[in-house]
Each structure stands twice: as C-alpha cells, then as structure tokens.
mmCIF file with all atom_site columns, C-alpha atoms in Angstrom:
data_model
loop_
_atom_site.group_PDB
_atom_site.id
_atom_site.type_symbol
_atom_site.label_atom_id
_atom_site.label_alt_id
_atom_site.label_comp_id
_atom_site.label_asym_id
_atom_site.label_entity_id
_atom_site.label_seq_id
_atom_site.pdbx_PDB_ins_code
_atom_site.Cartn_x
_atom_site.Cartn_y
_atom_site.Cartn_z
_atom_site.occupancy
_atom_site.B_iso_or_equiv
_atom_site.pdbx_formal_charge
_atom_site.auth_seq_id
_atom_site.auth_comp_id
_atom_site.auth_asym_id
_atom_site.auth_atom_id
_atom_site.pdbx_PDB_model_num
ATOM 1   C CA . GLN A 1 1   ? -13.298 13.815 55.307 1.00 45.00 ? 1   GLN A CA 1
ATOM 2   C CA . ALA A 1 2   ? -16.081 14.914 52.980 1.00 45.00 ? 2   ALA A CA 1
ATOM 3   C CA . LYS A 1 3   ? -19.136 12.693 52.784 1.00 46.00 ? 3   LYS A CA 1
ATOM 4   C CA . SER A 1 4   ? -20.534 12.070 49.322 1.00 44.00 ? 4   SER A CA 1
ATOM 5   C CA . THR A 1 5   ? -24.313 11.721 48.984 1.00 48.00 ? 5   THR A CA 1
ATOM 6   C CA . MET A 1 6   ? -25.239 9.443  46.119 1.00 45.00 ? 6   MET A CA 1
ATOM 7   C CA . VAL A 1 7   ? -28.412 10.142 44.152 1.00 46.00 ? 7   VAL A CA 1
ATOM 8   C CA . PRO A 1 8   ? -30.099 6.894  43.047 1.00 48.00 ? 8   PRO A CA 1
ATOM 9   C CA . ILE A 1 9   ? -30.003 6.345  39.293 1.00 46.00 ? 9   ILE A CA 1
ATOM 10  C CA . SER A 1 10  ? -33.792 6.074  38.981 1.00 46.00 ? 10  SER A CA 1
ATOM 11  C CA . ARG A 1 11  ? -34.266 9.358  40.854 1.00 48.00 ? 11  ARG A CA 1
ATOM 12  C CA . ARG A 1 12  ? -31.750 11.138 38.594 1.00 47.00 ? 12  ARG A CA 1
ATOM 13  C CA . HIS A 1 13  ? -33.633 10.070 35.496 1.00 45.00 ? 13  HIS A CA 1
ATOM 14  C CA . GLN A 1 14  ? -37.023 10.986 36.972 1.00 41.00 ? 14  GLN A CA 1
ATOM 15  C CA . HIS A 1 15  ? -35.784 14.512 37.451 1.00 45.00 ? 15  HIS A CA 1
ATOM 16  C CA . ALA A 1 16  ? -34.153 15.069 34.064 1.00 49.00 ? 16  ALA A CA 1
ATOM 17  C CA . ALA A 1 17  ? -36.944 17.450 33.055 1.00 44.00 ? 17  ALA A CA 1
ATOM 18  C CA . ALA A 1 18  ? -36.607 19.323 36.337 1.00 46.00 ? 18  ALA A CA 1
ATOM 19  C CA . LEU A 1 19  ? -32.875 19.688 35.746 1.00 50.00 ? 19  LEU A CA 1
ATOM 20  C CA . ALA A 1 20  ? -33.444 21.112 32.272 1.00 50.00 ? 20  ALA A CA 1
ATOM 21  C CA . ALA A 1 21  ? -36.075 23.555 33.547 1.00 46.00 ? 21  ALA A CA 1
ATOM 22  C CA . ALA A 1 22  ? -33.963 24.636 36.497 1.00 48.00 ? 22  ALA A CA 1
ATOM 23  C CA . LEU A 1 23  ? -30.881 25.204 34.370 1.00 51.00 ? 23  LEU A CA 1
ATOM 24  C CA . ALA A 1 24  ? -32.949 27.143 31.842 1.00 51.00 ? 24  ALA A CA 1
ATOM 25  C CA . ALA A 1 25  ? -34.150 29.370 34.683 1.00 48.00 ? 25  ALA A CA 1
ATOM 26  C CA . ALA A 1 26  ? -30.561 29.829 35.825 1.00 49.00 ? 26  ALA A CA 1
ATOM 27  C CA . THR A 1 27  ? -29.568 30.783 32.277 1.00 48.00 ? 27  THR A CA 1
ATOM 28  C CA . LEU A 1 28  ? -32.212 33.491 32.200 1.00 45.00 ? 28  LEU A CA 1
ATOM 29  C CA . CYS A 1 29  ? -30.961 34.800 35.537 1.00 46.00 ? 29  CYS A CA 1
ATOM 30  C CA . CYS A 1 30  ? -27.450 34.954 34.118 1.00 46.00 ? 30  CYS A CA 1
ATOM 31  C CA . VAL A 1 31  ? -28.555 37.326 31.367 1.00 43.00 ? 31  VAL A CA 1
ATOM 32  C CA . LEU A 1 32  ? -28.640 39.983 34.050 1.00 38.00 ? 32  LEU A CA 1
ATOM 33  C CA . GLY A 1 33  ? -25.194 38.999 35.339 1.00 41.00 ? 33  GLY A CA 1
ATOM 34  C CA . THR A 1 34  ? -21.810 40.528 34.772 1.00 40.00 ? 34  THR A CA 1
ATOM 35  C CA . ALA A 1 35  ? -19.996 39.627 31.578 1.00 41.00 ? 35  ALA A CA 1
ATOM 36  C CA . LEU A 1 36  ? -16.377 38.639 31.384 1.00 43.00 ? 36  LEU A CA 1
ATOM 37  C CA . ALA A 1 37  ? -14.425 39.701 28.335 1.00 51.00 ? 37  ALA A CA 1
ATOM 38  C CA . GLY A 1 38  ? -13.469 37.565 25.359 1.00 65.00 ? 38  GLY A CA 1
ATOM 39  C CA . ASN A 1 39  ? -13.068 33.854 25.793 1.00 78.00 ? 39  ASN A CA 1
ATOM 40  C CA . VAL A 1 40  ? -13.764 33.561 29.502 1.00 87.00 ? 40  VAL A CA 1
ATOM 41  C CA . MET A 1 41  ? -17.203 32.501 30.709 1.00 93.00 ? 41  MET A CA 1
ATOM 42  C CA . LYS A 1 42  ? -18.290 32.828 34.352 1.00 94.00 ? 42  LYS A CA 1
ATOM 43  C CA . LEU A 1 43  ? -19.740 29.916 36.362 1.00 96.00 ? 43  LEU A CA 1
ATOM 44  C CA . HIS A 1 44  ? -23.330 30.264 37.610 1.00 96.00 ? 44  HIS A CA 1
ATOM 45  C CA . LEU A 1 45  ? -24.568 27.563 39.979 1.00 96.00 ? 45  LEU A CA 1
ATOM 46  C CA . LEU A 1 46  ? -28.242 26.794 40.438 1.00 95.00 ? 46  LEU A CA 1
ATOM 47  C CA . PRO A 1 47  ? -29.253 27.913 43.940 1.00 96.00 ? 47  PRO A CA 1
ATOM 48  C CA . ASP A 1 48  ? -29.128 24.967 46.363 1.00 94.00 ? 48  ASP A CA 1
ATOM 49  C CA . SER A 1 49  ? -32.764 25.454 47.404 1.00 95.00 ? 49  SER A CA 1
ATOM 50  C CA . ILE A 1 50  ? -33.973 25.051 43.799 1.00 95.00 ? 50  ILE A CA 1
ATOM 51  C CA . ALA A 1 51  ? -31.627 22.155 43.051 1.00 93.00 ? 51  ALA A CA 1
ATOM 52  C CA . GLN A 1 52  ? -32.678 20.239 46.148 1.00 92.00 ? 52  GLN A CA 1
ATOM 53  C CA . SER A 1 53  ? -36.422 20.941 45.853 1.00 94.00 ? 53  SER A CA 1
ATOM 54  C CA . THR A 1 54  ? -36.556 19.850 42.198 1.00 93.00 ? 54  THR A CA 1
ATOM 55  C CA . GLY A 1 55  ? -34.045 17.003 42.389 1.00 91.00 ? 55  GLY A CA 1
ATOM 56  C CA . ALA A 1 56  ? -31.947 18.779 39.758 1.00 93.00 ? 56  ALA A CA 1
ATOM 57  C CA . VAL A 1 57  ? -28.591 17.812 41.225 1.00 94.00 ? 57  VAL A CA 1
ATOM 58  C CA . CYS A 1 58  ? -25.248 16.359 40.236 1.00 95.00 ? 58  CYS A CA 1
ATOM 59  C CA . LEU A 1 59  ? -24.371 12.769 41.174 1.00 93.00 ? 59  LEU A CA 1
ATOM 60  C CA . ASP A 1 60  ? -23.015 13.840 44.569 1.00 94.00 ? 60  ASP A CA 1
ATOM 61  C CA . GLY A 1 61  ? -26.052 16.018 45.345 1.00 94.00 ? 61  GLY A CA 1
ATOM 62  C CA . SER A 1 62  ? -24.285 19.313 44.602 1.00 96.00 ? 62  SER A CA 1
ATOM 63  C CA . SER A 1 63  ? -26.044 21.999 42.571 1.00 96.00 ? 63  SER A CA 1
ATOM 64  C CA . PRO A 1 64  ? -25.494 21.914 38.807 1.00 96.00 ? 64  PRO A CA 1
ATOM 65  C CA . GLY A 1 65  ? -24.306 24.964 36.982 1.00 96.00 ? 65  GLY A CA 1
ATOM 66  C CA . LEU A 1 66  ? -23.478 26.551 33.691 1.00 96.00 ? 66  LEU A CA 1
ATOM 67  C CA . TYR A 1 67  ? -20.947 28.915 32.192 1.00 96.00 ? 67  TYR A CA 1
ATOM 68  C CA . TYR A 1 68  ? -22.350 31.986 30.470 1.00 95.00 ? 68  TYR A CA 1
ATOM 69  C CA . ALA A 1 69  ? -21.192 34.849 28.272 1.00 93.00 ? 69  ALA A CA 1
ATOM 70  C CA . PRO A 1 70  ? -23.835 37.408 27.271 1.00 94.00 ? 70  PRO A CA 1
ATOM 71  C CA . ALA A 1 71  ? -24.510 38.578 23.744 1.00 93.00 ? 71  ALA A CA 1
ATOM 72  C CA . ASN A 1 72  ? -22.525 41.483 22.354 1.00 93.00 ? 72  ASN A CA 1
ATOM 73  C CA . THR A 1 73  ? -25.451 43.676 21.378 1.00 94.00 ? 73  THR A CA 1
ATOM 74  C CA . THR A 1 74  ? -23.152 46.607 20.646 1.00 95.00 ? 74  THR A CA 1
ATOM 75  C CA . ALA A 1 75  ? -21.654 44.717 17.711 1.00 93.00 ? 75  ALA A CA 1
ATOM 76  C CA . ASP A 1 76  ? -24.943 43.036 16.728 1.00 95.00 ? 76  ASP A CA 1
ATOM 77  C CA . PRO A 1 77  ? -28.199 44.345 18.259 1.00 95.00 ? 77  PRO A CA 1
ATOM 78  C CA . SER A 1 78  ? -30.093 41.260 17.047 1.00 96.00 ? 78  SER A CA 1
ATOM 79  C CA . ALA A 1 79  ? -27.741 38.949 18.980 1.00 95.00 ? 79  ALA A CA 1
ATOM 80  C CA . ALA A 1 80  ? -29.713 39.391 22.223 1.00 95.00 ? 80  ALA A CA 1
ATOM 81  C CA . THR A 1 81  ? -32.127 36.660 21.136 1.00 96.00 ? 81  THR A CA 1
ATOM 82  C CA . LYS A 1 82  ? -29.531 34.330 19.602 1.00 96.00 ? 82  LYS A CA 1
ATOM 83  C CA . TRP A 1 83  ? -27.886 31.515 21.536 1.00 96.00 ? 83  TRP A CA 1
ATOM 84  C CA . VAL A 1 84  ? -25.111 28.975 21.166 1.00 94.00 ? 84  VAL A CA 1
ATOM 85  C CA . VAL A 1 85  ? -25.494 26.173 23.711 1.00 94.00 ? 85  VAL A CA 1
ATOM 86  C CA . TYR A 1 86  ? -22.870 23.495 24.342 1.00 92.00 ? 86  TYR A CA 1
ATOM 87  C CA . PHE A 1 87  ? -23.651 20.396 26.394 1.00 91.00 ? 87  PHE A CA 1
ATOM 88  C CA . GLN A 1 88  ? -20.512 18.693 27.679 1.00 89.00 ? 88  GLN A CA 1
ATOM 89  C CA . GLY A 1 89  ? -20.689 14.954 27.100 1.00 86.00 ? 89  GLY A CA 1
ATOM 90  C CA . GLY A 1 90  ? -19.950 12.324 29.664 1.00 85.00 ? 90  GLY A CA 1
ATOM 91  C CA . GLY A 1 91  ? -21.973 9.211  28.924 1.00 82.00 ? 91  GLY A CA 1
ATOM 92  C CA . TRP A 1 92  ? -23.929 6.991  31.251 1.00 87.00 ? 92  TRP A CA 1
ATOM 93  C CA . CYS A 1 93  ? -22.568 5.620  34.458 1.00 86.00 ? 93  CYS A CA 1
ATOM 94  C CA . TYR A 1 94  ? -23.869 2.062  34.342 1.00 86.00 ? 94  TYR A CA 1
ATOM 95  C CA . THR A 1 95  ? -23.047 0.758  37.793 1.00 90.00 ? 95  THR A CA 1
ATOM 96  C CA . LEU A 1 96  ? -23.299 2.080  41.329 1.00 90.00 ? 96  LEU A CA 1
ATOM 97  C CA . GLN A 1 97  ? -19.500 1.847  41.578 1.00 92.00 ? 97  GLN A CA 1
ATOM 98  C CA . ASP A 1 98  ? -19.040 3.873  38.363 1.00 91.00 ? 98  ASP A CA 1
ATOM 99  C CA . CYS A 1 99  ? -21.525 6.516  39.562 1.00 90.00 ? 99  CYS A CA 1
ATOM 100 C CA . TRP A 1 100 ? -19.799 6.686  42.960 1.00 92.00 ? 100 TRP A CA 1
ATOM 101 C CA . TYR A 1 101 ? -16.421 7.160  41.280 1.00 92.00 ? 101 TYR A CA 1
ATOM 102 C CA . ARG A 1 102 ? -17.772 9.933  39.025 1.00 92.00 ? 102 ARG A CA 1
ATOM 103 C CA . ALA A 1 103 ? -19.448 11.653 41.983 1.00 93.00 ? 103 ALA A CA 1
ATOM 104 C CA . ASN A 1 104 ? -15.930 12.440 43.201 1.00 93.00 ? 104 ASN A CA 1
ATOM 105 C CA . THR A 1 105 ? -14.825 14.084 39.933 1.00 93.00 ? 105 THR A CA 1
ATOM 106 C CA . SER A 1 106 ? -15.924 16.957 37.704 1.00 91.00 ? 106 SER A CA 1
ATOM 107 C CA . LEU A 1 107 ? -18.137 14.434 35.850 1.00 92.00 ? 107 LEU A CA 1
ATOM 108 C CA . GLY A 1 108 ? -20.294 14.069 38.956 1.00 94.00 ? 108 GLY A CA 1
ATOM 109 C CA . SER A 1 109 ? -19.872 17.120 41.150 1.00 95.00 ? 109 SER A CA 1
ATOM 110 C CA . SER A 1 110 ? -19.982 20.869 40.631 1.00 96.00 ? 110 SER A CA 1
ATOM 111 C CA . LYS A 1 111 ? -17.492 21.117 43.514 1.00 96.00 ? 111 LYS A CA 1
ATOM 112 C CA . PHE A 1 112 ? -14.835 20.472 40.880 1.00 95.00 ? 112 PHE A CA 1
ATOM 113 C CA . PHE A 1 113 ? -16.053 23.136 38.407 1.00 95.00 ? 113 PHE A CA 1
ATOM 114 C CA . GLY A 1 114 ? -13.725 26.109 38.072 1.00 95.00 ? 114 GLY A CA 1
ATOM 115 C CA . PRO A 1 115 ? -15.066 29.647 38.595 1.00 96.00 ? 115 PRO A CA 1
ATOM 116 C CA . GLU A 1 116 ? -14.418 30.412 34.928 1.00 94.00 ? 116 GLU A CA 1
ATOM 117 C CA . PHE A 1 117 ? -14.395 28.471 31.674 1.00 91.00 ? 117 PHE A CA 1
ATOM 118 C CA . ALA A 1 118 ? -11.759 29.450 29.112 1.00 87.00 ? 118 ALA A CA 1
ATOM 119 C CA . VAL A 1 119 ? -12.833 28.885 25.513 1.00 83.00 ? 119 VAL A CA 1
ATOM 120 C CA . ASP A 1 120 ? -10.411 28.381 22.652 1.00 76.00 ? 120 ASP A CA 1
ATOM 121 C CA . ASP A 1 121 ? -11.210 27.543 19.030 1.00 73.00 ? 121 ASP A CA 1
ATOM 122 C CA . SER A 1 122 ? -14.813 26.417 18.933 1.00 83.00 ? 122 SER A CA 1
ATOM 123 C CA . PRO A 1 123 ? -18.319 27.672 18.098 1.00 85.00 ? 123 PRO A CA 1
ATOM 124 C CA . ILE A 1 124 ? -18.509 29.121 21.611 1.00 88.00 ? 124 ILE A CA 1
ATOM 125 C CA . SER A 1 125 ? -15.330 31.162 21.228 1.00 89.00 ? 125 SER A CA 1
ATOM 126 C CA . GLY A 1 126 ? -15.492 34.892 21.915 1.00 87.00 ? 126 GLY A CA 1
ATOM 127 C CA . ASP A 1 127 ? -12.804 35.524 19.284 1.00 88.00 ? 127 ASP A CA 1
ATOM 128 C CA . ASP A 1 128 ? -14.278 36.786 16.014 1.00 86.00 ? 128 ASP A CA 1
ATOM 129 C CA . SER A 1 129 ? -11.276 35.534 14.002 1.00 89.00 ? 129 SER A CA 1
ATOM 130 C CA . VAL A 1 130 ? -12.060 31.993 15.188 1.00 89.00 ? 130 VAL A CA 1
ATOM 131 C CA . ASN A 1 131 ? -15.841 32.221 15.439 1.00 90.00 ? 131 ASN A CA 1
ATOM 132 C CA . PRO A 1 132 ? -17.129 34.914 13.045 1.00 91.00 ? 132 PRO A CA 1
ATOM 133 C CA . VAL A 1 133 ? -20.693 33.553 12.866 1.00 92.00 ? 133 VAL A CA 1
ATOM 134 C CA . PHE A 1 134 ? -21.591 33.067 16.551 1.00 93.00 ? 134 PHE A CA 1
ATOM 135 C CA . VAL A 1 135 ? -19.138 35.380 18.332 1.00 92.00 ? 135 VAL A CA 1
ATOM 136 C CA . ASN A 1 136 ? -21.772 37.964 19.281 1.00 94.00 ? 136 ASN A CA 1
ATOM 137 C CA . TYR A 1 137 ? -24.448 35.495 20.433 1.00 95.00 ? 137 TYR A CA 1
ATOM 138 C CA . ASN A 1 138 ? -25.257 34.551 24.017 1.00 95.00 ? 138 ASN A CA 1
ATOM 139 C CA . ARG A 1 139 ? -23.010 31.580 24.756 1.00 93.00 ? 139 ARG A CA 1
ATOM 140 C CA . VAL A 1 140 ? -23.711 28.861 27.331 1.00 94.00 ? 140 VAL A CA 1
ATOM 141 C CA . VAL A 1 141 ? -21.761 25.776 28.372 1.00 94.00 ? 141 VAL A CA 1
ATOM 142 C CA . PHE A 1 142 ? -23.552 23.129 30.454 1.00 94.00 ? 142 PHE A CA 1
ATOM 143 C CA . PRO A 1 143 ? -20.944 21.017 32.260 1.00 94.00 ? 143 PRO A CA 1
ATOM 144 C CA . TYR A 1 144 ? -21.838 17.348 32.637 1.00 92.00 ? 144 TYR A CA 1
ATOM 145 C CA . CYS A 1 145 ? -22.402 16.148 36.211 1.00 92.00 ? 145 CYS A CA 1
ATOM 146 C CA . ASP A 1 146 ? -25.491 13.914 36.469 1.00 89.00 ? 146 ASP A CA 1
ATOM 147 C CA . GLY A 1 147 ? -24.455 10.537 35.054 1.00 85.00 ? 147 GLY A CA 1
ATOM 148 C CA . ALA A 1 148 ? -27.076 10.593 32.284 1.00 81.00 ? 148 ALA A CA 1
ATOM 149 C CA . SER A 1 149 ? -26.328 10.552 28.578 1.00 68.00 ? 149 SER A CA 1
ATOM 150 C CA . PHE A 1 150 ? -26.721 13.550 26.290 1.00 51.00 ? 150 PHE A CA 1
#
C-alpha cells in the first residue's frame, strides 16, 4: 500500500514562488526536448531533487510537471519567443481532510498525470483551423496539483 506524504498547507504557500521558478526552469529545459505532433503535448516532470530542495511539490510530495509543445518556427520564425500558457484550475483545499483526499487524485499528485496531454478546441490547440492565432507558438499546460488557488 502506497504511503502518501502530506505537505502542510503553510509550507505549500511559503514555497509558491519556488514552485513558479522551478516550473519556469523546467519549461526552459523542455524547449530542447522532443516535440510531439499536432495536438499532443508531452509531460515533463520537475526533477525530484529540485522539487524536494525547493519545496515545489504537489500535495502528496510528488514532483510537479507541465505539458509542452514547442513553437513551429518553420511556419512562423518569430514564434520561438511567443508563448501560450494554460494553468489548470483546481481551487483551494480548505481542510486537512480535503487536502488529503486531493493528494490521492490528479488534483494533488503528479502520479496521476498521463504521459501526454491531448488538446482539442482551445487556444492551446495545435490545429490551425481551430487555433489560427496561437497555433505556432510555444504551448504549455501547467496541471494543478498543489492545493493553492490560481
């Protein structure tokens, strides 16, 4: 049986800036990664050593991550410096019981994130008939997993 490590609410909020900085660093690392075609974005988890040393972790203590699709600079050379960023919502967990429950779901653990994120009809779509303005930009999805509100 897996043991879940709860991160105290006050600690999570103290490290919100560290989480943002660590995920930004992970995003930059992903720029060098391999792209998947079209509407599929690949999961990139923050290395455990960085997540643990900065306190930038999900509710259960697992490393946070992001889904990334690089810019299509063949279609638009200026797209390399343009970004569309989507933050998945989740809302606060107000009680220890609520946070514990979420820690055992995709709203509190990266263990439940899939290896790929399929995008349909949104501003992060890789389909130019659906998303003609942003289709060539770098696209990032930050899954929610820390119990904070954004």
